[in-house]
Short mmCIF file of N, CA and C in Angstrom, two decimals:
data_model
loop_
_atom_site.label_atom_id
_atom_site.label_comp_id
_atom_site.label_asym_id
_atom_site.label_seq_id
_atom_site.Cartn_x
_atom_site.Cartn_y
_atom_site.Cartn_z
N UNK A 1074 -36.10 22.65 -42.18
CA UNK A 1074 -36.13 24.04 -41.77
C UNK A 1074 -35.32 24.88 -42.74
N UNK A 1075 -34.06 24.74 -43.35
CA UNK A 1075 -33.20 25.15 -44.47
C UNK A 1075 -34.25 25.57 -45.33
N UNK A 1076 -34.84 24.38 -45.97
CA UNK A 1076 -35.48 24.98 -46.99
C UNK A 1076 -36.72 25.44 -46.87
N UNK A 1077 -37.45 25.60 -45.63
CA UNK A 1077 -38.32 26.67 -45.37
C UNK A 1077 -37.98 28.06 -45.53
N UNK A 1078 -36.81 28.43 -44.69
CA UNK A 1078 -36.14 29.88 -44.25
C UNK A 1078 -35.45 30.11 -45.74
N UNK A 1079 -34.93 29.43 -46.63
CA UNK A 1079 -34.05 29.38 -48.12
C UNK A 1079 -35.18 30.10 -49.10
N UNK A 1080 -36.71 29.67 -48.69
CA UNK A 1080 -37.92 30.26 -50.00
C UNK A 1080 -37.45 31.37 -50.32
N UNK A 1081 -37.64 32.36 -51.67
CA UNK A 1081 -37.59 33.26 -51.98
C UNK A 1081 -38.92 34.08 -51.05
N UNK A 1082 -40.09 33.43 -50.78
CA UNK A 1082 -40.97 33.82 -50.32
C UNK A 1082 -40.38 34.13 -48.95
N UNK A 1083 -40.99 35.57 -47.98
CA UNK A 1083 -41.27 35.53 -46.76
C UNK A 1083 -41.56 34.09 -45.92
N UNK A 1084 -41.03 33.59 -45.13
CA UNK A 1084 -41.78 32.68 -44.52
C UNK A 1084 -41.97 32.55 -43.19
N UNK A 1085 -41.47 33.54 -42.59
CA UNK A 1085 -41.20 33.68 -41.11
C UNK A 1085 -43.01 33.79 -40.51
N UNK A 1086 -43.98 34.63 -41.07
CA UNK A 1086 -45.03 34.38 -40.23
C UNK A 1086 -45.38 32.84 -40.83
N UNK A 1087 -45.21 31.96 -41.51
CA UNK A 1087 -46.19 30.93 -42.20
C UNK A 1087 -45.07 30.34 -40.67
N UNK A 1088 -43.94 30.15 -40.72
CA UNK A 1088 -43.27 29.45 -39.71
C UNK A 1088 -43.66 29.91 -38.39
N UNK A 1089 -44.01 30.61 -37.93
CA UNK A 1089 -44.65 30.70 -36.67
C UNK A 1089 -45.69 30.48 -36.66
N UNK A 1090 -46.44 30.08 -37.69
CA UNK A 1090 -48.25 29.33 -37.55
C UNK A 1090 -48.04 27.98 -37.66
N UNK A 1091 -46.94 27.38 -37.66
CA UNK A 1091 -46.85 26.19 -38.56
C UNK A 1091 -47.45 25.13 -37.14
N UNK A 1092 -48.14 24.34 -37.49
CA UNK A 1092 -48.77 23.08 -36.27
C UNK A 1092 -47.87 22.25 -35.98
N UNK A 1093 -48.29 21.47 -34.55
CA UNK A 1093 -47.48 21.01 -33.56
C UNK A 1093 -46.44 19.53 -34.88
N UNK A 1094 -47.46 19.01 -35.51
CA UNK A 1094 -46.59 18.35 -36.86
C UNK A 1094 -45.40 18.83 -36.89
N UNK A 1095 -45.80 19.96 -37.68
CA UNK A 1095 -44.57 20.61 -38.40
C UNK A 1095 -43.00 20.96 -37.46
N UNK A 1096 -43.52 21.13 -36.25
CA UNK A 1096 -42.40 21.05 -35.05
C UNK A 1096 -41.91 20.22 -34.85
N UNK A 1097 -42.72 19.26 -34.99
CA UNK A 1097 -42.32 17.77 -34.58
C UNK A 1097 -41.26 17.20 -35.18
N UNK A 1098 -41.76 17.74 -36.73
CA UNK A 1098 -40.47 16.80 -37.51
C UNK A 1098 -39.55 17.85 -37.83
N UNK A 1099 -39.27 18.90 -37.14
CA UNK A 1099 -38.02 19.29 -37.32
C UNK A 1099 -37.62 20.12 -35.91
N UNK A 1100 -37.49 19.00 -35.28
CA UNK A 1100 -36.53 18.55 -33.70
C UNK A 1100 -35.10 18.88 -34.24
N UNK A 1101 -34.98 17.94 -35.17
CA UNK A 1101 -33.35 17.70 -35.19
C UNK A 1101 -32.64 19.67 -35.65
N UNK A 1102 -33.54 20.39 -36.06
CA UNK A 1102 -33.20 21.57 -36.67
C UNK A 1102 -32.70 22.21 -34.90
N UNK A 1103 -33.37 21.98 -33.85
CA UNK A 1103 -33.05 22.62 -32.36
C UNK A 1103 -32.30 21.97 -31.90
N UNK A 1104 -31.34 20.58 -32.20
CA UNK A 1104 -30.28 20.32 -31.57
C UNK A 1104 -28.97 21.23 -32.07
N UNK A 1105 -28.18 20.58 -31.36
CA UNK A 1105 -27.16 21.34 -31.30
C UNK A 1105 -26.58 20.69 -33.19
N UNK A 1106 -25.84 22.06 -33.76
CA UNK A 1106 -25.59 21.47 -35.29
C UNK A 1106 -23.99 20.58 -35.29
N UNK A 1107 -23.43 20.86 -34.26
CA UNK A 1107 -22.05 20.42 -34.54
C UNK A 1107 -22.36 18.74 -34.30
N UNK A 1108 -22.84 18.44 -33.79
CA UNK A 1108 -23.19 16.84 -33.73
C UNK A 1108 -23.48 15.97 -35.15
N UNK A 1109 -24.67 17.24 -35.84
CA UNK A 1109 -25.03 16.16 -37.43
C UNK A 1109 -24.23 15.76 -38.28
N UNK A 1110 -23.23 16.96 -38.27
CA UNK A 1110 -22.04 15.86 -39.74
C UNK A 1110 -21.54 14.98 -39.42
N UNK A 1111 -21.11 14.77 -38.59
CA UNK A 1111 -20.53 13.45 -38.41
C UNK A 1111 -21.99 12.00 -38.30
N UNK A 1112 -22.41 12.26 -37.65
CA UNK A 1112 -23.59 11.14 -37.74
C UNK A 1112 -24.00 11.21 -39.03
N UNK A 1113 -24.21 12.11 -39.82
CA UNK A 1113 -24.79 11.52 -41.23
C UNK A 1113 -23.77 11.14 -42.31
N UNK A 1114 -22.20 11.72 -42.08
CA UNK A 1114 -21.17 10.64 -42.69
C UNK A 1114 -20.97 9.23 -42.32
N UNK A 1115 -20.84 9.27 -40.83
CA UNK A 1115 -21.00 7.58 -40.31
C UNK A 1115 -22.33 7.18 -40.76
N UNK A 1116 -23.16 7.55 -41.14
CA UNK A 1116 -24.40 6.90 -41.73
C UNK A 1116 -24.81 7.09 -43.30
N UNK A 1117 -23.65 7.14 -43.90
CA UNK A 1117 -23.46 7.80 -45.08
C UNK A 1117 -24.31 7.01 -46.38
N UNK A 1118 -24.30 5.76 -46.28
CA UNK A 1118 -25.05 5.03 -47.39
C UNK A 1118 -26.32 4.44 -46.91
N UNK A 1119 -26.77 4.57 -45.56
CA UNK A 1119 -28.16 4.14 -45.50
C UNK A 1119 -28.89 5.85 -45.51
N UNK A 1120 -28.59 7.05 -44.58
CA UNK A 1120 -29.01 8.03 -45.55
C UNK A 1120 -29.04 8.29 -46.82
N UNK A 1121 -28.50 8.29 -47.46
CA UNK A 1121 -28.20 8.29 -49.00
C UNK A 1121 -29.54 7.65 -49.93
N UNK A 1122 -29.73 6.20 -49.12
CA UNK A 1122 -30.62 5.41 -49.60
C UNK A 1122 -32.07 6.25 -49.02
N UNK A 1123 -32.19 6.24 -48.00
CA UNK A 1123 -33.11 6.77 -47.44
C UNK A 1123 -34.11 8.08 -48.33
N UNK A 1124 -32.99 8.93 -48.15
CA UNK A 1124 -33.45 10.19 -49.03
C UNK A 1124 -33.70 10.16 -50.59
N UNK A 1125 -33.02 9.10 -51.16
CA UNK A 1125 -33.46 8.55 -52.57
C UNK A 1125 -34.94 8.22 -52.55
N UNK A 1126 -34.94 7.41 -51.37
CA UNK A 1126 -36.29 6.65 -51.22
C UNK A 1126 -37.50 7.51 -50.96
N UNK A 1127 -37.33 8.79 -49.74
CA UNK A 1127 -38.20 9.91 -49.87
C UNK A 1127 -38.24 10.64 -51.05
N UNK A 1128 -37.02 10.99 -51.73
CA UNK A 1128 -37.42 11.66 -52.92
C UNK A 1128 -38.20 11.33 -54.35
N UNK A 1129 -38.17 10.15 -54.43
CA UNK A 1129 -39.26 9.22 -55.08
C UNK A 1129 -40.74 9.23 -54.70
N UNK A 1130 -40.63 9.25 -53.46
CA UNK A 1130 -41.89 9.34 -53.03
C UNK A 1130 -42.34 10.98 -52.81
N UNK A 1131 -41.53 11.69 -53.01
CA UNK A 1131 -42.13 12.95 -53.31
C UNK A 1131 -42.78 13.65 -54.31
N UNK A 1132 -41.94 12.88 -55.56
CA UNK A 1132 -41.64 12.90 -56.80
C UNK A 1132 -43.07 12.17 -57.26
N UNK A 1133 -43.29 11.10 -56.76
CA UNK A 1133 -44.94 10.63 -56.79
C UNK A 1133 -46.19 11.68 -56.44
N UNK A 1134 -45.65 11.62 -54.98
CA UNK A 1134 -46.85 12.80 -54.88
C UNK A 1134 -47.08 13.99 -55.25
N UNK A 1135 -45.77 14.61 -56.32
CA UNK A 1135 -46.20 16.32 -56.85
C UNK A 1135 -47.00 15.67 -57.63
N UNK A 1136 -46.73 14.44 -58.72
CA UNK A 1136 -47.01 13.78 -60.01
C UNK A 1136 -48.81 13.92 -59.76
N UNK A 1137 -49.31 13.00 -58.93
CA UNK A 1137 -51.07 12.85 -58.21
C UNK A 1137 -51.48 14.54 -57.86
N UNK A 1138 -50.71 15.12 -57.29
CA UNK A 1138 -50.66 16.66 -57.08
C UNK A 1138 -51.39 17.58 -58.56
N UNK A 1139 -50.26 17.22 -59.26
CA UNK A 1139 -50.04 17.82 -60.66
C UNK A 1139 -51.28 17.07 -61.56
N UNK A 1140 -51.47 16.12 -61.45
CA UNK A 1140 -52.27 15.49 -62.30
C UNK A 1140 -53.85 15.45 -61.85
N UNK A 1141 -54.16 15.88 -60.74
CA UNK A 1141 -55.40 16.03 -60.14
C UNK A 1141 -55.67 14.93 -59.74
N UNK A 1142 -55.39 13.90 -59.44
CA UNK A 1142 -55.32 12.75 -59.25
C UNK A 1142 -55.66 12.59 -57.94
N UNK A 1143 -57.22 12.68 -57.82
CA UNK A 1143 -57.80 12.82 -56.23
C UNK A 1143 -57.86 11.26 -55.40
N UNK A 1144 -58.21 10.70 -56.48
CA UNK A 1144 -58.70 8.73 -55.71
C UNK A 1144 -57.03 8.78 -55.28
N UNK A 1145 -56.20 8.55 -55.93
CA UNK A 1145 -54.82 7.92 -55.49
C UNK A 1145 -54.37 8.50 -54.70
N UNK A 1146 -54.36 10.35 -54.37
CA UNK A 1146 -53.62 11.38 -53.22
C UNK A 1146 -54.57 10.37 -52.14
N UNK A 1147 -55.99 10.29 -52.23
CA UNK A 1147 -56.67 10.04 -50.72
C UNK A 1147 -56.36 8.22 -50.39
N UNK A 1148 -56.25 7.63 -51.01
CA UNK A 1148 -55.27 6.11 -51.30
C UNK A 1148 -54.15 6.74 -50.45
N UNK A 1149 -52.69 7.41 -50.89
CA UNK A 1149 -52.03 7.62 -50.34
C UNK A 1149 -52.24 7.60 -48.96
N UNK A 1150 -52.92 8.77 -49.01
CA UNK A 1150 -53.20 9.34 -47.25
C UNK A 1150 -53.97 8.48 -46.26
N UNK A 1151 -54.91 7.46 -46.77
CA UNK A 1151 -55.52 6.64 -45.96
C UNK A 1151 -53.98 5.60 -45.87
N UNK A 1152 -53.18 5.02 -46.65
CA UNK A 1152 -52.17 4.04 -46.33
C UNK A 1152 -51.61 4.82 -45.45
N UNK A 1153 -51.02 6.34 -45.72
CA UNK A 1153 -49.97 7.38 -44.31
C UNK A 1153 -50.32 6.94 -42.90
N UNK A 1154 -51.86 7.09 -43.11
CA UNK A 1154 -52.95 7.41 -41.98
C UNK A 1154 -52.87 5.80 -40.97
N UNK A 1155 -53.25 4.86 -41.77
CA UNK A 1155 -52.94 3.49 -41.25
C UNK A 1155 -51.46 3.34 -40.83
N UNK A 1156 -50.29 3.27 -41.34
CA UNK A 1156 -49.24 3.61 -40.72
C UNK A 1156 -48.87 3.97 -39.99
N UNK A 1157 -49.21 5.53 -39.92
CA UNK A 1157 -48.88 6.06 -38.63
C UNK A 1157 -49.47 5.54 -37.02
N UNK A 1158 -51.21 5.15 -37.27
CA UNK A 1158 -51.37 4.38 -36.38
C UNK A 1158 -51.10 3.14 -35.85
N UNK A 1159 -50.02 2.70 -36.75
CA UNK A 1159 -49.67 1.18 -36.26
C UNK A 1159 -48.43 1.61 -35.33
N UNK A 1160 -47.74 3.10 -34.81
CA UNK A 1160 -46.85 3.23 -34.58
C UNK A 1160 -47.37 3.72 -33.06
N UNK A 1161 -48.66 3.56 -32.53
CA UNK A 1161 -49.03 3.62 -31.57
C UNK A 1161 -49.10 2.40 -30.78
N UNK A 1162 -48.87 2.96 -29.69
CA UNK A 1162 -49.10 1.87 -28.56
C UNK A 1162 -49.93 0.71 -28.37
N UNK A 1163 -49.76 -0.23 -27.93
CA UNK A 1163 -50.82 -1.10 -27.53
C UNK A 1163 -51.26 -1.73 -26.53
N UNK A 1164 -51.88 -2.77 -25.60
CA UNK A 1164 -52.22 -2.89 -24.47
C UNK A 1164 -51.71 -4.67 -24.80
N UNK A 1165 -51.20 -4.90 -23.69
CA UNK A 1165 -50.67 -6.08 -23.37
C UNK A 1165 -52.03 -7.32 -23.77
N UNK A 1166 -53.04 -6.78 -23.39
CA UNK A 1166 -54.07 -7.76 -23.87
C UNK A 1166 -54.73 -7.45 -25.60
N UNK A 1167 -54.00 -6.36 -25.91
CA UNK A 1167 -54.31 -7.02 -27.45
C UNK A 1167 -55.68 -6.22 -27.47
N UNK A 1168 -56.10 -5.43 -26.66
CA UNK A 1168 -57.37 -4.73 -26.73
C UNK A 1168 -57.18 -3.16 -27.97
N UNK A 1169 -58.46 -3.24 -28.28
CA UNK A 1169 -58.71 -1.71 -28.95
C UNK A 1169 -58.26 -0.79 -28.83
N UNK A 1170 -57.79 0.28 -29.26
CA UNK A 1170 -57.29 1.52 -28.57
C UNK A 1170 -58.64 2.88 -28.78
N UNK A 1171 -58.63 3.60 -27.81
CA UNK A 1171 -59.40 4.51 -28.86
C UNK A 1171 -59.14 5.85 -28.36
N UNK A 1172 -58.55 6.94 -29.72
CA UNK A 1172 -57.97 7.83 -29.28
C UNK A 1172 -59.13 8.82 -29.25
N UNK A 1173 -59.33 9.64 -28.07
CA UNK A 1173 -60.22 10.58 -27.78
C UNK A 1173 -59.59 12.07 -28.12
N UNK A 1174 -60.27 12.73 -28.96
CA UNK A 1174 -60.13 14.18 -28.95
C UNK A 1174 -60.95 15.26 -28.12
N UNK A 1175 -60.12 16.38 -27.56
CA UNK A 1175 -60.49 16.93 -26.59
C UNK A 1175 -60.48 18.28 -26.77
N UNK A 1176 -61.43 19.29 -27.53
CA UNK A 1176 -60.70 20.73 -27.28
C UNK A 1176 -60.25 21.15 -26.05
N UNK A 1177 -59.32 22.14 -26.19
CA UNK A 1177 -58.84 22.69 -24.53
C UNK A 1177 -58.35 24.48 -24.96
N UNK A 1178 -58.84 24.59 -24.12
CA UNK A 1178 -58.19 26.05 -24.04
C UNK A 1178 -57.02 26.49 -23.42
N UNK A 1179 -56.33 27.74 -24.25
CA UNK A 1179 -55.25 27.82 -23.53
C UNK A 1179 -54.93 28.78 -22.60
N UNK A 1180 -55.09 27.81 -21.25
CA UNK A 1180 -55.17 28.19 -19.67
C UNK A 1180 -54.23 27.55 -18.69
N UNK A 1181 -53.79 28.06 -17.40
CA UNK A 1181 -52.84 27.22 -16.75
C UNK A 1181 -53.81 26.48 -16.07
N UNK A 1182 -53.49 24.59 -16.30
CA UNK A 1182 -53.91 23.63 -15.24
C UNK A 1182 -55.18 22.97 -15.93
N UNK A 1183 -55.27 23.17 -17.22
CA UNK A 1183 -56.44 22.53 -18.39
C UNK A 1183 -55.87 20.91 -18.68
N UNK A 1184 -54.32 21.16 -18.73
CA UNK A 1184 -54.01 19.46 -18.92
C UNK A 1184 -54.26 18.69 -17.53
N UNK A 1185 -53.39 19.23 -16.75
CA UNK A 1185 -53.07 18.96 -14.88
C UNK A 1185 -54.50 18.24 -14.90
N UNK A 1186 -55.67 18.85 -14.92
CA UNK A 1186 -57.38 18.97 -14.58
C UNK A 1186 -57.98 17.17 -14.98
N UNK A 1187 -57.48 17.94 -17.27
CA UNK A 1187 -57.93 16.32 -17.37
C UNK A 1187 -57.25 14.79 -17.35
N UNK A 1188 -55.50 15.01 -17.19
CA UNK A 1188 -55.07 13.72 -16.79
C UNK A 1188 -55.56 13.80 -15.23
N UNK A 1189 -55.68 14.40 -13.93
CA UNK A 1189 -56.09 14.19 -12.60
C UNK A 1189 -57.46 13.46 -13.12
N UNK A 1190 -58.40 13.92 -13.75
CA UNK A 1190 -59.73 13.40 -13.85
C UNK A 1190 -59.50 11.55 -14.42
N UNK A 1191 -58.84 11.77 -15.56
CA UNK A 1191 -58.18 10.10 -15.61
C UNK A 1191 -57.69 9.21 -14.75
N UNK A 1192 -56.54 9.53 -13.81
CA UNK A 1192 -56.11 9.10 -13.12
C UNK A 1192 -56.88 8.76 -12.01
N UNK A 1193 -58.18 9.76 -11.66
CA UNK A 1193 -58.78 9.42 -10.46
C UNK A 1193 -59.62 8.10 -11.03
N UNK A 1194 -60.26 8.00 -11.99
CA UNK A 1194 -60.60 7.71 -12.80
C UNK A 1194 -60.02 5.66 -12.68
N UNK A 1195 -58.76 5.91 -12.35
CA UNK A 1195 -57.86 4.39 -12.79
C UNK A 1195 -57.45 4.44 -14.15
N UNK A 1196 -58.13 5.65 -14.92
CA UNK A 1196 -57.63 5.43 -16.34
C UNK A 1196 -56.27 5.37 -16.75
N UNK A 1197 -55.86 4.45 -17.50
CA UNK A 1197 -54.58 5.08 -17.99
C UNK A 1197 -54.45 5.52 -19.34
N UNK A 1198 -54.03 6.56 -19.62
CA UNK A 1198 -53.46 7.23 -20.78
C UNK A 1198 -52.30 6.89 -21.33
N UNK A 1199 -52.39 5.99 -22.29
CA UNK A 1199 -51.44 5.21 -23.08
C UNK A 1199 -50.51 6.57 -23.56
N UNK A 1200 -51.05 7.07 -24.68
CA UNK A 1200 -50.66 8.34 -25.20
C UNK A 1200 -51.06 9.48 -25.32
N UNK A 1201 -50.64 10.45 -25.33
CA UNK A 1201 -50.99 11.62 -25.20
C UNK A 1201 -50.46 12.90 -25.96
N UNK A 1202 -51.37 13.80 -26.81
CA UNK A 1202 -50.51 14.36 -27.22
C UNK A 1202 -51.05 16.01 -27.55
N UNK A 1203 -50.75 17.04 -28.04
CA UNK A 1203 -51.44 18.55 -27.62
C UNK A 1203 -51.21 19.08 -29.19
N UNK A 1204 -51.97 19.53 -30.14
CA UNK A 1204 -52.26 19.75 -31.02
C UNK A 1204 -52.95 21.46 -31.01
N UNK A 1205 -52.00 22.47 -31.04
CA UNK A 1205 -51.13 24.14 -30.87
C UNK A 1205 -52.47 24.82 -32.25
N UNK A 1206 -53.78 25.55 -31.63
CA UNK A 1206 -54.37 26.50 -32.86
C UNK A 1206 -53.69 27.03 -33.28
N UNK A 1207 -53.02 26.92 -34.89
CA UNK A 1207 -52.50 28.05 -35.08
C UNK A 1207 -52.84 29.86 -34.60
N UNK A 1208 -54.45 29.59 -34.69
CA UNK A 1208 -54.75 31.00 -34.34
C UNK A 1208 -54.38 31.39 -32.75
N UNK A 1209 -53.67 30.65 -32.09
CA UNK A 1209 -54.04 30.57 -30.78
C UNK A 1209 -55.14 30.60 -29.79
N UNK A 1210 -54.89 30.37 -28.80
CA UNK A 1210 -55.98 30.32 -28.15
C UNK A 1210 -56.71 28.81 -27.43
N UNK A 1211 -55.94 27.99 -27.53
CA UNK A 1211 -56.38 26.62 -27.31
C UNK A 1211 -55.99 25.67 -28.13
N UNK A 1212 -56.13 24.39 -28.45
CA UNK A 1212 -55.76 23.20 -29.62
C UNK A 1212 -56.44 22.37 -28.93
N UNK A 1213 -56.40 20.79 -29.66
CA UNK A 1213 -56.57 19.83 -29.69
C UNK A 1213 -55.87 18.65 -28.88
N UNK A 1214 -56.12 17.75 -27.35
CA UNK A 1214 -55.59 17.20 -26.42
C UNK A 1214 -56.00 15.91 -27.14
N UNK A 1215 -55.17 14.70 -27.40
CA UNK A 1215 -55.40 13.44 -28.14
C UNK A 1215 -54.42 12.81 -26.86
N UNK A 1216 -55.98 11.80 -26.24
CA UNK A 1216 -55.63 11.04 -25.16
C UNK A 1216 -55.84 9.45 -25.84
N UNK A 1217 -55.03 8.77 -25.73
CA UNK A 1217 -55.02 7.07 -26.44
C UNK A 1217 -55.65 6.56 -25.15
N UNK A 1218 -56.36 5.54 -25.00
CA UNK A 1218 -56.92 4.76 -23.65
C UNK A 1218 -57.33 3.60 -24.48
N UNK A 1219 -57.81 2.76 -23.59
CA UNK A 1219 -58.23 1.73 -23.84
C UNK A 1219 -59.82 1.11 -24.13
N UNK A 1220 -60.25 0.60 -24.68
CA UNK A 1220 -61.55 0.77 -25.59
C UNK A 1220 -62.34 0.29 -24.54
N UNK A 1221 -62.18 -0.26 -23.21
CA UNK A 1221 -62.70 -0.52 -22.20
C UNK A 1221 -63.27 0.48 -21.14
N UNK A 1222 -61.82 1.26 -20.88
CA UNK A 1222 -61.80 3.04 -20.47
C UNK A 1222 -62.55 3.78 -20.78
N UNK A 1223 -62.70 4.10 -22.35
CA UNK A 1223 -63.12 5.02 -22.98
C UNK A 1223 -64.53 5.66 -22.61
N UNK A 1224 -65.40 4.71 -22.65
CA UNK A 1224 -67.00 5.28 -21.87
C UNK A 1224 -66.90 6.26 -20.87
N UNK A 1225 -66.18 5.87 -19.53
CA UNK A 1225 -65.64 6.23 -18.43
C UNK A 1225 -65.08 7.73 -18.30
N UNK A 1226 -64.09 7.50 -19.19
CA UNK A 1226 -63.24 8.65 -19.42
C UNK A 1226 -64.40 9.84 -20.05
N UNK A 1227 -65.37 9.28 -21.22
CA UNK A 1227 -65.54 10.59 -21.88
C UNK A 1227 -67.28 10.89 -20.95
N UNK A 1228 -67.30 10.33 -20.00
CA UNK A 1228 -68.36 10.68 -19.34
C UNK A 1228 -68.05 11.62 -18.46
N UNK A 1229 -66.82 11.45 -17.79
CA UNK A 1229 -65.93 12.39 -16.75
C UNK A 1229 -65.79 13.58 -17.35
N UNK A 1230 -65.50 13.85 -18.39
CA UNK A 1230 -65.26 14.74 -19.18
C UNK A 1230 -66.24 15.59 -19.44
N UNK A 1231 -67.26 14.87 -20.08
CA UNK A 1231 -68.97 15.54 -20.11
C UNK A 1231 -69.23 16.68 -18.83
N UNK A 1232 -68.97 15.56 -17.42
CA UNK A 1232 -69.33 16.21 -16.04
C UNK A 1232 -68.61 17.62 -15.74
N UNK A 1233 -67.52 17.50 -16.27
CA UNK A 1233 -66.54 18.53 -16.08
C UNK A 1233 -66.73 19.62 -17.13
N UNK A 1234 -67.70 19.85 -18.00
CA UNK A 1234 -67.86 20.74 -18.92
C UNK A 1234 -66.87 20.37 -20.82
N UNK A 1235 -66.21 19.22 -20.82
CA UNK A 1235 -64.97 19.48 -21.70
C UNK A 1235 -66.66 18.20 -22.89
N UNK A 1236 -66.10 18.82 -23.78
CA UNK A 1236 -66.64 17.82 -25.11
C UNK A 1236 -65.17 16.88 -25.91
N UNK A 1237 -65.94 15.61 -26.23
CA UNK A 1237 -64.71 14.62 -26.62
C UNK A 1237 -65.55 13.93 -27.68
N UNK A 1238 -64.72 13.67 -28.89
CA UNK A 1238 -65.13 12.78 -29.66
C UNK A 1238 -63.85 11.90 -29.84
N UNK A 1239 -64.80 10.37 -30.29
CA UNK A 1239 -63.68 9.23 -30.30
C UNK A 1239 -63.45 8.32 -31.54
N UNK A 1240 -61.95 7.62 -31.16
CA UNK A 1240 -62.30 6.65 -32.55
C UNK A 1240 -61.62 5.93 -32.42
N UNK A 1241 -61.58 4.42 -33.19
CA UNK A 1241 -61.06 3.19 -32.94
C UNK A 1241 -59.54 3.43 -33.41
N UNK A 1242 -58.65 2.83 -32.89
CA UNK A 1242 -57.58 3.53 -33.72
C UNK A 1242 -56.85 2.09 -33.96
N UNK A 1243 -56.91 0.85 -33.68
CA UNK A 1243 -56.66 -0.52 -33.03
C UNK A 1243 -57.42 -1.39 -34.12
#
């Protein structure tokens, strides 16, 4: 967040469009600040290492950036992409996951509606997560279920007016 608000550029409207991501990873900017110095001195040489280690890898990607270097940026992003999904949940039996996308509009009782429809359902919703239009007006509801579920779920959905597309994520 520092070095968002630090640009010479304006950035205050780009920071209020910025997607539910961009919030995400800067949580630690809305805690309270008197807490961080000390945790990142007591953590003084594995941060240290850490941020070496991101800055290398930043330092890579202006490089593919800079160099037009399209095969290796989308290399990158398919390895990000696999990663990040290994950091999802899984089902005790070792089954598929498959995360369903859901537009939703933004209304009171649109989430309430489609976890009740799950739940009546027996479904369970491993994960769940709400993805903010920048333009407002609605985003993107990413429900994780189980590849067994999934038929079930996105038929309920159909009945109820909502459109869902899916994908293996497992």
């Amino acid at each position: 967040m520092d070095v968002a608000v630090s640009s010479d550029d304006d950035q205050t409207n780009l920071l209020r469009l910025a997607a539910g991501g961009f919030r995400d990873m800067t949580r630690i900017a809305s805690s309270h600040p008197d807490i961080w110095p000390d945790i990142c001195l007591a953590n003084r040489q594995a941060i240290m290492n850490a941020l070496d280690e991101y800055a290398t890898g930043i330092a890579r990607v202006r490089k593919l950036i800079a160099d037009g270097n399209q095969p290796e940026l989308l290399e990158l992003f398919k390895r990000a992409r696999h990663a990040r999904r290994g950091l999802l949940p899984v089902t005790a039996s070792g089954e598929d996951m498959i995360e369903m996308l859901v537009p939703i509009p933004d209304r009171p009782g649109v989430l309430a509606e489609i976890t009740t429809l799950a739940g009546s359902l027996n479904i369970n919703i491993v994960d769940l997560q709400i993805s903010h239009s920048a333009e407002g007006g609605g985003g993107v509801l990413s429900l994780v279920v189980s590849a067994s579920q999934a038929s079930s779920l996105e038929s309920a959905l159909e009945s109820t007016g909502h459109t869902s597309s899916r994908s293996v994520i497992s």
